[in-house]
Structure formats: structure tokens, C-alpha cells
Tab-separated table of C-alpha atoms in Angstrom:
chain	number	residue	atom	x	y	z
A	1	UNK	CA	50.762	-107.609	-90.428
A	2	UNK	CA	47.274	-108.614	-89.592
A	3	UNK	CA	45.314	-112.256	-90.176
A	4	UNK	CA	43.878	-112.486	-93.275
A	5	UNK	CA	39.674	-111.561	-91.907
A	6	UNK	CA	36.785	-114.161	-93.139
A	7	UNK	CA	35.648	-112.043	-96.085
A	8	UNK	CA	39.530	-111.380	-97.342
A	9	UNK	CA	40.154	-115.211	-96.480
A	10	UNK	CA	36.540	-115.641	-99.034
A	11	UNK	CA	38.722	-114.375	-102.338
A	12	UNK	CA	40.459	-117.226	-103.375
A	13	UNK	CA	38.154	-119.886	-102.452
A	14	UNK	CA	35.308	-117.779	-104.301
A	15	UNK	CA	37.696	-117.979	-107.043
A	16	UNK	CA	37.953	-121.887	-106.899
A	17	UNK	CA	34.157	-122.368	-106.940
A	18	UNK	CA	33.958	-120.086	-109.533
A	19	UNK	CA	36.582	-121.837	-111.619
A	20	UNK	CA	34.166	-125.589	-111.706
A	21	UNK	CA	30.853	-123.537	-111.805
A	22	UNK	CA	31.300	-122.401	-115.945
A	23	UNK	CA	28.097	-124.380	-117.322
A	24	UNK	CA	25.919	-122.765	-114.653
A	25	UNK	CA	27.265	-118.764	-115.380
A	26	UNK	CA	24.782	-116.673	-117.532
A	27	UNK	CA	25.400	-116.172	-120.667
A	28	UNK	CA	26.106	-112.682	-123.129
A	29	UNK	CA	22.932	-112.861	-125.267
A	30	UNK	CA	21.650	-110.776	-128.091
A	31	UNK	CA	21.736	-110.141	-131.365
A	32	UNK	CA	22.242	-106.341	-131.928
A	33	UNK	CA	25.399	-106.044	-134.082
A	34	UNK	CA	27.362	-104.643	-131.331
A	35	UNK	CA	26.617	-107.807	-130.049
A	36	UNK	CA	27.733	-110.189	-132.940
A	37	UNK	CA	30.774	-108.194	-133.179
A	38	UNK	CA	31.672	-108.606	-129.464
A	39	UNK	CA	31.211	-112.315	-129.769
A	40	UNK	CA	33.509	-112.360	-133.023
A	41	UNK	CA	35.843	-110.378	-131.714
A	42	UNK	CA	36.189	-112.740	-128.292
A	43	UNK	CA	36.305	-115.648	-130.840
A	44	UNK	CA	39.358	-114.453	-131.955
A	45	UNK	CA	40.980	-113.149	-128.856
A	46	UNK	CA	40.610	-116.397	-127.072
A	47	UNK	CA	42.299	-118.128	-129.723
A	48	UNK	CA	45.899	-116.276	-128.227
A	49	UNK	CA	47.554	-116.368	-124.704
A	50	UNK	CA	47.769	-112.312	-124.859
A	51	UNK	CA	46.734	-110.249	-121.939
A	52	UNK	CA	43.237	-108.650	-122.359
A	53	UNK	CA	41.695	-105.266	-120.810
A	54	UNK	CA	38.031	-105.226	-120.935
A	55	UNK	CA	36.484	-101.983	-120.863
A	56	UNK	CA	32.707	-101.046	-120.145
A	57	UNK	CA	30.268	-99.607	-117.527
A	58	UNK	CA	29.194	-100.866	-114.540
A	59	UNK	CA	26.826	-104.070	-115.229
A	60	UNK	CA	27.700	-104.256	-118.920
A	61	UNK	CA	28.891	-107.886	-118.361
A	62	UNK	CA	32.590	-107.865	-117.952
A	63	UNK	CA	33.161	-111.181	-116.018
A	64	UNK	CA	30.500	-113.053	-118.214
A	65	UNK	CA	33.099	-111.736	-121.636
A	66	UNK	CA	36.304	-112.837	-119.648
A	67	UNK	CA	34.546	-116.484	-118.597
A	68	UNK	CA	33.400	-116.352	-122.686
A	69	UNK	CA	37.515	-115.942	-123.752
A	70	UNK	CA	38.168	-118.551	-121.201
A	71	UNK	CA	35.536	-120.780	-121.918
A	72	UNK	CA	36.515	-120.940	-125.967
A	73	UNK	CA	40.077	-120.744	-125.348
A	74	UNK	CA	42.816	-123.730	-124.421
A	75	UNK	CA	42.774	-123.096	-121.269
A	76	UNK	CA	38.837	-123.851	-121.080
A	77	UNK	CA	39.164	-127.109	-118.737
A	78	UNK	CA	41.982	-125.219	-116.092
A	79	UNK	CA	40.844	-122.627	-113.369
A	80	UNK	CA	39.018	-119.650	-114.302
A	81	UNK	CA	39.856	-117.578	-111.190
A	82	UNK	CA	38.078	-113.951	-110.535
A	83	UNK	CA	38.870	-111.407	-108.133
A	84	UNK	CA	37.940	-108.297	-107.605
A	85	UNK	CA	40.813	-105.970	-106.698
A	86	UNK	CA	38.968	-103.015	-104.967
A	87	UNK	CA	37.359	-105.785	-102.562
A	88	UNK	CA	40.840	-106.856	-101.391
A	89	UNK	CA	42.218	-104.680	-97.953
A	90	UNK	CA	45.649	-103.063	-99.234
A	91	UNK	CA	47.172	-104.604	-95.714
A	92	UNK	CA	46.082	-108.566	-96.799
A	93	UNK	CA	46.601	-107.520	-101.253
A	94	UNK	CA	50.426	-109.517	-101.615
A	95	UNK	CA	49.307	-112.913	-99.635
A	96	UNK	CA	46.012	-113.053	-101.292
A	97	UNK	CA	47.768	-112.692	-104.921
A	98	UNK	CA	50.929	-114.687	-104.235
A	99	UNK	CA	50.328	-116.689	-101.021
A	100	UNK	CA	52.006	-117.001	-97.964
A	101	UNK	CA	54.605	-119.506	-95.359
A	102	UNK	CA	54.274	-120.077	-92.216
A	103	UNK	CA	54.696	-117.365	-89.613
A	104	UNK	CA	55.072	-114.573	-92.471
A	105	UNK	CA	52.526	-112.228	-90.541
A	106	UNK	CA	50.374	-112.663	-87.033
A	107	UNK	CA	48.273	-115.626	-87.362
A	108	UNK	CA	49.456	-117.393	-90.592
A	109	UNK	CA	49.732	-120.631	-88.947
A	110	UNK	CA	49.662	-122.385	-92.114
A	111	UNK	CA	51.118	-121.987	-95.971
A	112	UNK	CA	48.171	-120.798	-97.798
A	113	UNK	CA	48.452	-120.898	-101.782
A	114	UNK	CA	47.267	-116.880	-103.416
A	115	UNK	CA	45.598	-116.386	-106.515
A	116	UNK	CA	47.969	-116.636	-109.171
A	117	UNK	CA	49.189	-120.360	-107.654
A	118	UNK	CA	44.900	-121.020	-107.655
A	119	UNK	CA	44.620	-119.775	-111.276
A	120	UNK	CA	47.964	-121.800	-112.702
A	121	UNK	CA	47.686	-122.826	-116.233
A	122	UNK	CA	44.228	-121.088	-116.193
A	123	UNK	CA	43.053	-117.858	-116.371
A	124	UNK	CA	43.067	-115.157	-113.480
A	125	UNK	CA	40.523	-111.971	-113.936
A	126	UNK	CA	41.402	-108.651	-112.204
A	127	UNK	CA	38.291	-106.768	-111.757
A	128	UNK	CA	38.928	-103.211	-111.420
A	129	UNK	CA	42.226	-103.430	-111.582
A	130	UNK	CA	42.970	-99.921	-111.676
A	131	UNK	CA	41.958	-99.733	-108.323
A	132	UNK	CA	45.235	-101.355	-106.992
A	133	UNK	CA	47.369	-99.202	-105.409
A	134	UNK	CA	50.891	-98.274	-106.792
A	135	UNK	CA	52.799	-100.421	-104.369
A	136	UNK	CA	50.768	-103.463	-105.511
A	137	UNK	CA	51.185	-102.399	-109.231
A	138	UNK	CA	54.612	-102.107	-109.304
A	139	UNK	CA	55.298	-106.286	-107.715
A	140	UNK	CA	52.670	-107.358	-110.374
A	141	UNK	CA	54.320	-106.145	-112.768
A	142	UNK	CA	57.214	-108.062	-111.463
A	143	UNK	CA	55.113	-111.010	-111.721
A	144	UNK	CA	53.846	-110.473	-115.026
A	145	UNK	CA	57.467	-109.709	-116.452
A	146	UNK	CA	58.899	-112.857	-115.072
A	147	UNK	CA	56.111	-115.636	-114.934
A	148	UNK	CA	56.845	-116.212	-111.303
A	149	UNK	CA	55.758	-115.528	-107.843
A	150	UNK	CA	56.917	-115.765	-104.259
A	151	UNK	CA	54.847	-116.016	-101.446
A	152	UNK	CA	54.676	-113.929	-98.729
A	153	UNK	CA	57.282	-115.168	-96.008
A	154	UNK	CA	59.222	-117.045	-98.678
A	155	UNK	CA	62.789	-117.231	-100.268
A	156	UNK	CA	62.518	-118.867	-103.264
A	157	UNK	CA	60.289	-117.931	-106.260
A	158	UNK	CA	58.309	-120.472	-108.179
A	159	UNK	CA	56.979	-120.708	-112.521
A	160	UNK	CA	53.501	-120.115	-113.004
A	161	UNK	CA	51.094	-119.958	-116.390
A	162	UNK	CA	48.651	-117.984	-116.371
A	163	UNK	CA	46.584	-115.645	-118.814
A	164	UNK	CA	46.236	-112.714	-117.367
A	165	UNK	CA	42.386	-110.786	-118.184
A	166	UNK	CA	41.386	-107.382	-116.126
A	167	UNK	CA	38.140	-105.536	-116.146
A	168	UNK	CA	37.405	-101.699	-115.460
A	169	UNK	CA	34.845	-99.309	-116.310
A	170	UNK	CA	36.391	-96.482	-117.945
A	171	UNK	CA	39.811	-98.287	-119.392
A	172	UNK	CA	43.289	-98.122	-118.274
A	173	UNK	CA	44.499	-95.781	-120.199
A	174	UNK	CA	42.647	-92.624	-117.989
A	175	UNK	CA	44.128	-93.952	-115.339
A	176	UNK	CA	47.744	-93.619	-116.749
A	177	UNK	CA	46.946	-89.852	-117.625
A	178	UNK	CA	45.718	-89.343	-114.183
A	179	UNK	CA	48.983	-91.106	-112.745
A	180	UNK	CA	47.239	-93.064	-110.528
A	181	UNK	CA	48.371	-96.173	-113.146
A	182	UNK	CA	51.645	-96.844	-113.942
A	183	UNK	CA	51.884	-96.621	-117.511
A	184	UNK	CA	54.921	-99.787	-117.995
A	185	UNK	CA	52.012	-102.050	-116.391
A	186	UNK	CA	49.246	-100.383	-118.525
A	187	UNK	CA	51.189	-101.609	-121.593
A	188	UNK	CA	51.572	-105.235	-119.923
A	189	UNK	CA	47.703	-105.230	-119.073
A	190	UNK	CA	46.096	-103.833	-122.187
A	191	UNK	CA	47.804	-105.935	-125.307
A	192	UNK	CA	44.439	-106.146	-126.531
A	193	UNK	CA	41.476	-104.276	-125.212
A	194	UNK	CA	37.855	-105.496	-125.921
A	195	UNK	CA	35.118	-102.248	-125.386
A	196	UNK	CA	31.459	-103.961	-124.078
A	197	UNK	CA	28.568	-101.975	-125.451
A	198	UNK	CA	26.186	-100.389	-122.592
A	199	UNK	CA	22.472	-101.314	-123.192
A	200	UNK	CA	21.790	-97.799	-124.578
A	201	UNK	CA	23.236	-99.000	-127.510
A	202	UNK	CA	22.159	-102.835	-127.732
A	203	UNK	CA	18.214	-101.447	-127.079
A	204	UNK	CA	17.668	-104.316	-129.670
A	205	UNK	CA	18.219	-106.714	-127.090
A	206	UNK	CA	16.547	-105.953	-124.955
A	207	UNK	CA	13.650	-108.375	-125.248
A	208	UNK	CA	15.806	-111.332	-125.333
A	209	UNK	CA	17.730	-109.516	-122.579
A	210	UNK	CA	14.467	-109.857	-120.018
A	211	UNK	CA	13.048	-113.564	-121.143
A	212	UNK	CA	16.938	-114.852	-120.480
A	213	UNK	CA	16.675	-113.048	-116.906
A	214	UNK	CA	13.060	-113.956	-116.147
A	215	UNK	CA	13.797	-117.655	-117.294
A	216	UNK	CA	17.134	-117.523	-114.647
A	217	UNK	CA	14.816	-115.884	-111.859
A	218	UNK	CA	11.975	-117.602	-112.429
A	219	UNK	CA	12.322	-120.823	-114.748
A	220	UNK	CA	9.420	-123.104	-115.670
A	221	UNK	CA	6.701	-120.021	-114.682
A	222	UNK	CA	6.581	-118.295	-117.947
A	223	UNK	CA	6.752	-114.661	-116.607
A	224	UNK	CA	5.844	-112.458	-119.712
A	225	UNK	CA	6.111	-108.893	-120.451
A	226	UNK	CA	3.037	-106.067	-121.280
A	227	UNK	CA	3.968	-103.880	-124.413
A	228	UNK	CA	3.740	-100.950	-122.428
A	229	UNK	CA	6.561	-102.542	-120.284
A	230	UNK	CA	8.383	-102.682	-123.374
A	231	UNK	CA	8.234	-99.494	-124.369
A	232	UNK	CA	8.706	-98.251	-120.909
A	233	UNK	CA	11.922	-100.390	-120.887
A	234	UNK	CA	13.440	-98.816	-124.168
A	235	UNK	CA	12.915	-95.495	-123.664
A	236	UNK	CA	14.938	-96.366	-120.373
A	237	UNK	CA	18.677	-94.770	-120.060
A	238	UNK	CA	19.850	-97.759	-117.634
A	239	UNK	CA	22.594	-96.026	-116.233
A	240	UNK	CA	23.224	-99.658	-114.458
A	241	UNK	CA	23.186	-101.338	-117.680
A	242	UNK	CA	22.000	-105.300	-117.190
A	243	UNK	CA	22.612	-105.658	-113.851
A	244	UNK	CA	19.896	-102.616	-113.650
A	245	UNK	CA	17.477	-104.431	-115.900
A	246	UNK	CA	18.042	-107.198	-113.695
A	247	UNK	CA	17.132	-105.528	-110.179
A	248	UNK	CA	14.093	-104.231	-111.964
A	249	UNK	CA	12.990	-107.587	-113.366
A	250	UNK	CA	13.546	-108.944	-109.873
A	251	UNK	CA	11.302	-106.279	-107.686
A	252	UNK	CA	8.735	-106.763	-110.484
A	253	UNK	CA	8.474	-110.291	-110.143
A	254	UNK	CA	7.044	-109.811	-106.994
A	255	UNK	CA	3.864	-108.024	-108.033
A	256	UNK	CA	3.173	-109.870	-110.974
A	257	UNK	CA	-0.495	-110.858	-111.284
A	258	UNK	CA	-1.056	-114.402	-112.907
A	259	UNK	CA	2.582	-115.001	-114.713
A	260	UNK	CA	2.185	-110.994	-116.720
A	261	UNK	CA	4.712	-107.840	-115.185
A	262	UNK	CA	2.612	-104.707	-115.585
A	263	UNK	CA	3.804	-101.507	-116.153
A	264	UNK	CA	2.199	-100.560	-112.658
A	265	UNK	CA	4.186	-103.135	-111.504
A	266	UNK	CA	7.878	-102.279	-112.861
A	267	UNK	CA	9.043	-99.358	-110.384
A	268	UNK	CA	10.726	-97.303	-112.923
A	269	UNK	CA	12.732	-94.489	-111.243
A	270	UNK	CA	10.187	-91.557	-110.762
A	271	UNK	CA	12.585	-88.986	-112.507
A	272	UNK	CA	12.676	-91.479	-115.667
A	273	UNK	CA	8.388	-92.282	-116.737
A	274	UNK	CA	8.586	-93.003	-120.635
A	275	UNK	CA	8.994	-90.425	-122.317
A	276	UNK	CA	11.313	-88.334	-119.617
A	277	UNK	CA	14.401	-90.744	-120.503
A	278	UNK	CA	14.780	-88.781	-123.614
A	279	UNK	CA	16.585	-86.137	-122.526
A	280	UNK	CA	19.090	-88.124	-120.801
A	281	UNK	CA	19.584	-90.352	-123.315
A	282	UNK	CA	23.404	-89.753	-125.203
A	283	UNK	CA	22.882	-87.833	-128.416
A	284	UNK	CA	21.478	-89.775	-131.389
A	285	UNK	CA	24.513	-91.354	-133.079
A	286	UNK	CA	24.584	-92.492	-136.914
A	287	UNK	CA	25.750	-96.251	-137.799
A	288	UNK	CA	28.920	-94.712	-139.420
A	289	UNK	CA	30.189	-91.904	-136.774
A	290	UNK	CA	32.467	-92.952	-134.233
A	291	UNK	CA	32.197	-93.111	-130.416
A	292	UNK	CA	36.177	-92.043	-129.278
A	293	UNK	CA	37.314	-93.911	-126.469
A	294	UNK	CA	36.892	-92.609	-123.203
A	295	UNK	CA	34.389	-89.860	-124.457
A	296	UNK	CA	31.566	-89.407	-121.569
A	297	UNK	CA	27.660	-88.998	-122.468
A	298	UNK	CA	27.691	-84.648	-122.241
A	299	UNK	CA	30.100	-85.360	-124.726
A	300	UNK	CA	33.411	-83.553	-122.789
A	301	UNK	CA	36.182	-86.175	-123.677
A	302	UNK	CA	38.507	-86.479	-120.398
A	303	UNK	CA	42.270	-85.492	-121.328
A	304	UNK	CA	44.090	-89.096	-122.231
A	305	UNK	CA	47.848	-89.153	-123.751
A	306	UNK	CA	47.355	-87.711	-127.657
A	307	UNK	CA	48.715	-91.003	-129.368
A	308	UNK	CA	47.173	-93.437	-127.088
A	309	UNK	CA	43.834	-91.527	-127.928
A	310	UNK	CA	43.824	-91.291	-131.653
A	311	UNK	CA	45.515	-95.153	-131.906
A	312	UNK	CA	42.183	-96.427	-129.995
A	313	UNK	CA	39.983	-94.072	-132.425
A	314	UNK	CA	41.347	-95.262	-135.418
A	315	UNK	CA	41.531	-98.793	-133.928
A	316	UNK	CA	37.883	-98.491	-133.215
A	317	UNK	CA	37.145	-97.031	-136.799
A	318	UNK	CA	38.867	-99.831	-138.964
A	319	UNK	CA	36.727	-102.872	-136.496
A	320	UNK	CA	33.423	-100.526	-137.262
A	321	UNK	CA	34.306	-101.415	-140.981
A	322	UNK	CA	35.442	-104.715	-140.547
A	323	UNK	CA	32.323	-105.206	-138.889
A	324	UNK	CA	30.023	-103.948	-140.829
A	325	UNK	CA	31.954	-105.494	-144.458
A	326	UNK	CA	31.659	-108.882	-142.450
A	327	UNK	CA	35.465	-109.165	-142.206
A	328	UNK	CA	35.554	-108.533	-146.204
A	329	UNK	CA	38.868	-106.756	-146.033
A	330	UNK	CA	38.926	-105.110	-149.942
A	331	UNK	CA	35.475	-103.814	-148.556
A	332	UNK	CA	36.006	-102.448	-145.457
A	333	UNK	CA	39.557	-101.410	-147.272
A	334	UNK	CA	37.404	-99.216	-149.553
A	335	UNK	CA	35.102	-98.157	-146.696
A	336	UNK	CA	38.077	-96.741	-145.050
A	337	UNK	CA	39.505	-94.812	-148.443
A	338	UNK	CA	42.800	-97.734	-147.863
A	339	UNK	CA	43.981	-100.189	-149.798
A	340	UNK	CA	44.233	-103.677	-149.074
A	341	UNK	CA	47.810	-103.085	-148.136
A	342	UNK	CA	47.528	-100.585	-146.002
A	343	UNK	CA	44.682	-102.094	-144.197
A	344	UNK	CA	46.451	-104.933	-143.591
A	345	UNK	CA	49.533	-102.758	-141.890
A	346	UNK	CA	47.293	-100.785	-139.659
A	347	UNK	CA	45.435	-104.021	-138.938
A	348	UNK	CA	48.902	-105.210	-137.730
A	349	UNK	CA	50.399	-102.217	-136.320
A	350	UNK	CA	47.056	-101.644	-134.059
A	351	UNK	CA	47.449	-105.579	-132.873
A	352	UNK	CA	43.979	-106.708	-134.816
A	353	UNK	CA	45.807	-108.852	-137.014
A	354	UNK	CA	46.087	-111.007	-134.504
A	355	UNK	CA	42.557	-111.055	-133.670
A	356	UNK	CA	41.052	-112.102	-137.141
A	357	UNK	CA	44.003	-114.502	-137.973
């Protein structure tokens, strides 16, 4: 087995840093109500020790929502530990996660602690965790099962307590109908999933969106905005989400004239202008229809497992009306043609009881 190289070495210790560097991490702002329902909703979840899957697009803010269930759980003052599992070479994947002894491969000189020993009585985020292979899946798993690990090298297996958060973009669950996911892990991982809006439907943000960016890229200079860059902005599809509106903000800065980002100035991509967006924006959608899980922007819904599908929809459906009856439960109850009691057993059965206990 080869050395662990520089930038596979990198993993854990970026984990480390990450894990004192919490005041320092941006923030999720806004105030859209997808917005105040994603911050109730990780109010609740970081109140529990269950597992959590968060699901969104690329640059939606994935790590800043798992550091936000860290950060307000009881686990707040341990190690916050991210790694991104697609970064990791397949070769080097069991001593990074579990560690390794002495002379377990060519070149480990020295016992070397892995992520989950880092992360211990923390949390540890997976970041695209679906794009471990199967061989990895099946010994974390293991590790998941049993609440221990054994290094690389080693004979003996030792406790560890950790909470256990993974990102990726399109949710778990297509990758257990594509078997490319084993589907006993899936059901480990995703005890409670939490969906991040994209920023085609938060456009209320995003004005607050760019003066919390411009005051992180350029603090004490008081950048400011033209309405036409407004506009521009929101008629935007930002198929990178934030981290998009971020790179833009960025390259703008540079040719801003006197403190003031022109629309000149912003770089939009030449196939989007203002008004071009439109047509590849997602259909309109009304306050009260719901957006299934997993359904892509032409509007062709990938092929998931029946159940799993229609338990996310009408999971999805009853935290709409939750939502929206400001956790009223006789209200969103009537919303949802239900009564009170049978709210409250779907509620359970669908693992959000748990959430707004």
C-alpha cells in the first residue's frame, strides 16, 4: 500500500483547524421562508444525536448547515471534523477514516490517528458521501453499527462517539436505486434528511445574500450594489447557487469604480443578459404545490424506490404546512384534510416528531 501523499496527509489536519475555526465560518443568512424554516428545522435536529443527510445543489451551503447543527447542538465545544469523501484516493480511504500502526503499509513510520478518532465526541461531516466506493461503504457501516474502529495495521478495536452528518447533492436515496449505494447504510446515514433550498427559490435573499459576501470580501469599504445589478442578479438562474454569486461578487470587485459594482462591471454569463434567464428558469411554482424529491428542473423525475419516494413527498408536504401554520398543528392538521391525531402519527411515523419535540 502506498504513503499517504501531502494533499491525502492534508484531510485530517484540515479537519482539526476546521474544528477551532467555528466563530470565523460564514454564516446561512436570509430571511425568505425557506430560509426560516431551514433554520427551525436545524434547531430541532441539533437538539438529537441522530444521523443527518443533507441534501442540496452544489454551493447551496451544505457544510455551513452541518457546522449550524453542530454549533447549536451538545456537542458544540468538541471537534467539528469535515471531509470530503470524493477528495480522498480509494488506495489511502481506510487509514485516513480509522488511522493506522506502525509498519501497516510502505512508509507509515508512525501511528497516525484517522478521522473518526479526530472527530471523537464531536461531529464528523461526510461530504459527498455517496461517492465512496462499495468496499469503503460496507466497513463504515461496520463502524457505524458498532461505535468502534480499528486502525489500519491494528488488532484490537477501540469506542468512539461521534455524530455522524453527510452531505450530497442529489440525496442518497438515487444512489440506492442506481446500486451504486448500499441501501442497509442508506438507512444508517439518512435518519433524518434536511433538503437546502437553491437560490432560485430564496431570490428574496438575495440582497442580504451580496452585502454579507461583499462585507466578508471586502469589510470596512462599503462596496454597494446599482439597481440594475439587482435586477440583473434576480433574473439570474445561478446554476452554482451561492458559491456562484460569490465568484461573481469577487471578479466584480475588481472593476468597481469608487466603492459602486456596475452592471458593466458584473460579467454575467453571455448566454444569461437579464431577461434571457427566463427561459431557464424552473417553471413558476405556487406557495402550496409541492416540489417531489429528487425531481430535476425539465421536470423528468429520475426512477427512486416507490415507497421511499412518496414517504419523502408526503414528508415534505406535512413540513410545507407546518411551516406555513407556524408549527400550529390543529392548523396545519386542517391544511392537510387530517386530524390532530393523525397528524401527530404521520408526524411520528415519518421521524418529524422528533424534530419539533
Amino acid at each position: 500500500m502506498p504513503s499517504p501523499s501531502p494533499s491525502a496527509q492534508s484531510a485530517t489536519a484540515a479537519g482539526k483547524v476546521a474544528a477551532g475555526a467555528l466563530p470565523s465560518v460564514p454564516q446561512l443568512c436570509g430571511n425568505s421562508l425557506p430560509m426560516q424554516a431551514l433554520r427551525a428545522q436545524i434547531g430541532r435536529i441539533a437538539r438529537c444525536g441522530a444521523p443527518v443527510a443533507i441534501r442540496g445543489e452544489s454551493g447551496t451551503g451544505k457544510e455551513l448547515a452541518a457546522r449550524a447543527i453542530h454549533a447549536q447542538g451538545a456537542r458544540a465545544s468538541l471537534p467539528f471534523i469535515a471531509v470530503n469523501c470524493g477528495a480522498i484516493p480509494e488506495a489511502l480511504m481506510e487509514a485516513e477514516f480509522f488511522g493506522c500502526r506502525p509498519g501497516a503499509y510502505t512508509g507509515a513510520l508512525h501511528e497516525r490517528e484517522g478521522l473518526f478518532q479526530a472527530a471523537n465526541g464531536g461531529s464528523l461531516l461526510l461530504d459527498e458521501v455517496d461517492d465512496l466506493p462499495l468496499a469503503m461503504q460496507v466497513k463504515l457501516l461496520r463502524v457505524l453499527q458498532e461505535r468502534r474502529v480499528r486502525k489500519l495495521g491494528g488488532s484490537s478495536d477501540e469506542a468512539i462517539d461521534v455524530r455522524i452528518l453527510c452531505a450530497s447533492q442529489h440525496g442518497l436515496g438515487r444512489g440506492v436505486a442506481a446500486g451504486t449505494f448500499r441501501q442497509d447504510l442508506f438507512y444508517r446515514l439518512n435518519v433524518i434528511e434536511l433538503a437546502l433550498p437553491s437560490l432560485r427559490e430564496r431570490r428574496g435573499d438575495l440582497q442580504v445574500l451580496c452585502e454579507a459576501i461583499l462585507a466578508r470580501l471586502a469589510p470596512g469599504q462599503g462596496v454597494s450594489l446599482t439597481p440594475p445589478v439587482l435586477a440583473a442578479l434576480a433574473a439570474y438562474a445561478f446554476p452554482g447557487n451561492v458559491r456562484e454569486l460569490e465568484n461573481m461578487l469577487e471578479r466584480a470587485l475588481a472593476f468597481a469604480d469608487g466603492g459602486v459594482i456596475a452592471l458593466d462591471g458584473l460579467d454575467l454569463p453571455s448566454s444569461a443578459g437579464i431577461t434571457a434567464p427566463r427561459t431557464a428558469l424552473p417553471p413558476v411554482v405556487s406557495e402550496r404545490q409541492l416540489c417531489l424529491p429528487g425531481m430535476a428542473l425539465s421536470g423528468v423525475v429520475p426512477v427512486l424506490p416507490l415507497d421511499m419516494y412518496l414517504r419523502q413527498a408526503e414528508r415534505d408536504m406535512i413540513l410545507q404546512a407546518l411551516v406555513q401554520a407556524r408549527y400550529h398543528r390543529e392548523q396545519a392538521a386542517r391544511q392537510l384534510g387530517l386530524s390532530v391525531r393523525q397528524l401527530r402519527y404521520r408526524m411520528q411515523k415519518l421521524t418529524i416528531q422528533e424534530l419539533l419535540a
